[in-house]
PDB file of C-alpha atoms in Angstrom:
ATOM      1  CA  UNK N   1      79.190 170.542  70.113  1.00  0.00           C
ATOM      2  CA  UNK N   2      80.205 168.687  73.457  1.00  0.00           C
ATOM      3  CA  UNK N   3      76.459 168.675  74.110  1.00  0.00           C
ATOM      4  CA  UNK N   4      75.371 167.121  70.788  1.00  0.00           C
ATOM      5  CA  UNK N   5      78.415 164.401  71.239  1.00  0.00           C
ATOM      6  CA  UNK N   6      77.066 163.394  74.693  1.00  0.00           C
ATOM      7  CA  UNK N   7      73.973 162.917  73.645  1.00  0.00           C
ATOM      8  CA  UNK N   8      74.400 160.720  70.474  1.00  0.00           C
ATOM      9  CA  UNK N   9      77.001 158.723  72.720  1.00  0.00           C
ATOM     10  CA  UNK N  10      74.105 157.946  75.096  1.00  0.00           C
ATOM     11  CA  UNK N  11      71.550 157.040  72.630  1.00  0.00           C
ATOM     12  CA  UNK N  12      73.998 154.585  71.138  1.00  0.00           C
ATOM     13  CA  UNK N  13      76.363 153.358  73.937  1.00  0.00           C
ATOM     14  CA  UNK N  14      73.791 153.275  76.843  1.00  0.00           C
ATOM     15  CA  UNK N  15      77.458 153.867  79.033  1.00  0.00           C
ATOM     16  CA  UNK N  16      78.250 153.203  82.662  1.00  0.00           C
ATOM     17  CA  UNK N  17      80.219 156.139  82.278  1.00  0.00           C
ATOM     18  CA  UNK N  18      80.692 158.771  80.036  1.00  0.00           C
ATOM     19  CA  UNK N  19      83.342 161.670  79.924  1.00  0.00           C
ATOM     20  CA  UNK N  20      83.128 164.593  76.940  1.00  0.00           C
ATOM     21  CA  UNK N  21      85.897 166.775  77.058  1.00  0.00           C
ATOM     22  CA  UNK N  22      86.234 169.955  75.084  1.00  0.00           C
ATOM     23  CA  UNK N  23      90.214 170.086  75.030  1.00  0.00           C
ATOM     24  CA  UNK N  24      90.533 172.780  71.924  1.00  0.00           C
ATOM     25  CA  UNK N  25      91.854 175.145  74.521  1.00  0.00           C
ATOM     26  CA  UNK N  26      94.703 172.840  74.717  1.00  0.00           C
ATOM     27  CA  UNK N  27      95.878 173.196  70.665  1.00  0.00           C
ATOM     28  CA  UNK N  28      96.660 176.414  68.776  1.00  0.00           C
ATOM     29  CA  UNK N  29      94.527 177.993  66.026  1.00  0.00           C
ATOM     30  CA  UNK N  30      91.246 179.813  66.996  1.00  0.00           C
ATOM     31  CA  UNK N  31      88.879 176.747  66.679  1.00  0.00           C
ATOM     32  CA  UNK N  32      86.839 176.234  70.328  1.00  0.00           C
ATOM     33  CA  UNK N  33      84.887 173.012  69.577  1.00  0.00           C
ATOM     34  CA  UNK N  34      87.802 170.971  67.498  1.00  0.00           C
ATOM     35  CA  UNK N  35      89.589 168.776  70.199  1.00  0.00           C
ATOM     36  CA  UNK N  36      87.597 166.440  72.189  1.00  0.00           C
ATOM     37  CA  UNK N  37      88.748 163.791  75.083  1.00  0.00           C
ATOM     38  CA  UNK N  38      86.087 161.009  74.937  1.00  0.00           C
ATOM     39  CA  UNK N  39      86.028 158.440  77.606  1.00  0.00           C
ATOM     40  CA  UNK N  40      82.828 155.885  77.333  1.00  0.00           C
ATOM     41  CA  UNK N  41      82.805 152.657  79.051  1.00  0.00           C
ATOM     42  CA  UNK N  42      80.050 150.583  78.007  1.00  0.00           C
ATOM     43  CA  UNK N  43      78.943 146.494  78.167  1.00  0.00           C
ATOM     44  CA  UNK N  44      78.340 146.981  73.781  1.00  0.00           C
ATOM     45  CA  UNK N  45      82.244 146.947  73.515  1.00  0.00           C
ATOM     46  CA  UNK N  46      82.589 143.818  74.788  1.00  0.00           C
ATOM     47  CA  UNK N  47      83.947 140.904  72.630  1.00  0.00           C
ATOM     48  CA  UNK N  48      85.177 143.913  69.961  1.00  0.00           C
ATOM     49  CA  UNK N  49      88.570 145.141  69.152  1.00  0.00           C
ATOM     50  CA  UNK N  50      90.072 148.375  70.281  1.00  0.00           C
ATOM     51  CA  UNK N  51      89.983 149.204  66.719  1.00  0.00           C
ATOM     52  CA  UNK N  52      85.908 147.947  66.047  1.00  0.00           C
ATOM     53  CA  UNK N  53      84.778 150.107  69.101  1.00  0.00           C
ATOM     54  CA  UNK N  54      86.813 153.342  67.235  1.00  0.00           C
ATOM     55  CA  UNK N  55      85.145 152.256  64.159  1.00  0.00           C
ATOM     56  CA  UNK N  56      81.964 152.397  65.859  1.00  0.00           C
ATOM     57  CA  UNK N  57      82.269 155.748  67.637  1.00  0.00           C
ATOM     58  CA  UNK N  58      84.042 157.653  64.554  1.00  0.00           C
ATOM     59  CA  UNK N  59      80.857 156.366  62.675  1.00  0.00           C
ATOM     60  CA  UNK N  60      78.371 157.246  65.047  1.00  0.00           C
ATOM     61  CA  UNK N  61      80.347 160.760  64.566  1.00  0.00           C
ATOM     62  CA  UNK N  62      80.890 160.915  60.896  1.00  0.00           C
ATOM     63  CA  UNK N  63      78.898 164.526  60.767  1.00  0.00           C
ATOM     64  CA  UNK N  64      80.871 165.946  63.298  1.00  0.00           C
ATOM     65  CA  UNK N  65      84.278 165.109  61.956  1.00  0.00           C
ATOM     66  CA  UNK N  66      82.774 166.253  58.691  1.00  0.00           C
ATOM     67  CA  UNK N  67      81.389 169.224  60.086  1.00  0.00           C
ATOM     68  CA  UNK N  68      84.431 170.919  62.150  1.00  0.00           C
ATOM     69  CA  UNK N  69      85.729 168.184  65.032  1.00  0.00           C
ATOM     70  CA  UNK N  70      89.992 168.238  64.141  1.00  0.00           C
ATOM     71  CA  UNK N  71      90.504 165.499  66.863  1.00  0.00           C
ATOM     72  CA  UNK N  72      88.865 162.849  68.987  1.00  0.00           C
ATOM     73  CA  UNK N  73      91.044 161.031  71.840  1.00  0.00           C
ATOM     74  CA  UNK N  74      89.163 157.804  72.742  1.00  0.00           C
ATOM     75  CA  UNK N  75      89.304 155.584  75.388  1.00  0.00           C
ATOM     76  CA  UNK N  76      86.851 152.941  75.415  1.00  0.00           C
ATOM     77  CA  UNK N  77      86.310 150.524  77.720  1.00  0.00           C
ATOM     78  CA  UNK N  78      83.598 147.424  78.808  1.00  0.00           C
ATOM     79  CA  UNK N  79      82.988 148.353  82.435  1.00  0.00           C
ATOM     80  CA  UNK N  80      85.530 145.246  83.459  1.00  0.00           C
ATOM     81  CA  UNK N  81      88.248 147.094  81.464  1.00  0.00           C
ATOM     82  CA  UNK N  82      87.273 150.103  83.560  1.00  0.00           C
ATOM     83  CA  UNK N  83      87.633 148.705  87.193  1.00  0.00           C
ATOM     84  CA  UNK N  84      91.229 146.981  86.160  1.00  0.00           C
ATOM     85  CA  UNK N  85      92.038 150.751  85.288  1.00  0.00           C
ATOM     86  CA  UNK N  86      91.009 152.072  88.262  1.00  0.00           C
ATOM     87  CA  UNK N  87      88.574 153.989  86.347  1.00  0.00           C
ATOM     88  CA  UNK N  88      91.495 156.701  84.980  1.00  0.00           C
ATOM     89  CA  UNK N  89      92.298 157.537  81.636  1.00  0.00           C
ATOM     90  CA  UNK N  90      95.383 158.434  79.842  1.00  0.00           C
ATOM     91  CA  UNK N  91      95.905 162.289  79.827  1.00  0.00           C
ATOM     92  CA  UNK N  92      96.264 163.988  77.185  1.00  0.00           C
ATOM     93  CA  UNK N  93      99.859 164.836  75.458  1.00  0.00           C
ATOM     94  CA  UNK N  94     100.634 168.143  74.862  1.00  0.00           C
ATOM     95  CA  UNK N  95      99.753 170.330  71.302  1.00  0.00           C
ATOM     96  CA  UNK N  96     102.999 170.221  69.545  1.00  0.00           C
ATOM     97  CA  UNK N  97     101.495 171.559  66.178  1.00  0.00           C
ATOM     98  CA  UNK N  98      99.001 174.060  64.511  1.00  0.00           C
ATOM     99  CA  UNK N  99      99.981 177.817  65.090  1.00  0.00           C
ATOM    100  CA  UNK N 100     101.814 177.047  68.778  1.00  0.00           C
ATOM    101  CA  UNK N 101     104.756 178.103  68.912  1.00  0.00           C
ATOM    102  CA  UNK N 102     107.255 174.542  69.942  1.00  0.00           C
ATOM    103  CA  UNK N 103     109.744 175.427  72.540  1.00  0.00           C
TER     104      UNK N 103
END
């Protein structure tokens, strides 16, 4: 799965960088390919909204959160958005759900 997302996102973003992260090992239940970190900075999201360039990516998705993908993190930046980060991304919160036990 991580595999097939990279390579659709590089068809369709072209990106200056590019970060797939399988994080299912993160969450409970005994799904391996549901929880993915993506991280693509790319010139195509300029002039669009945070909310466009999601719209964009969960389309470019749609048969892999059809077909088994629980939950995409996305961070997506133009590559100017990128440098004024430092070129870091949010990490991750912990799983508080699914069949983990909450402390």
């Amino acid at each position: 799965m991580q595999t097939a997302l990279e390579q659709k996102l590089k068809l369709e973003f072209e990106p200056a960088f590019l970060e797939v992260l399988n994080e299912s090992h993160m969450h409970g239940g005994p799904a391996t390919d549901s929880h993915f970190r993506l991280t693509v900075v790319s010139s195509r999201f300029a002039g669009m909204s945070r909310v466009a360039r999601h719209q964009q990516v969960y389309s470019l998705l749609s048969a892999e959160l059809a077909g088994g993908i629980h939950a995409l993190a996305l961070h997506l930046y133009t590559p100017g958005e990128w440098r004024e980060r430092e070129e870091t991304t949010p990490r991750s919160p912990d799983c508080r759900g699914g069949s983990r036990a909450i402390a």
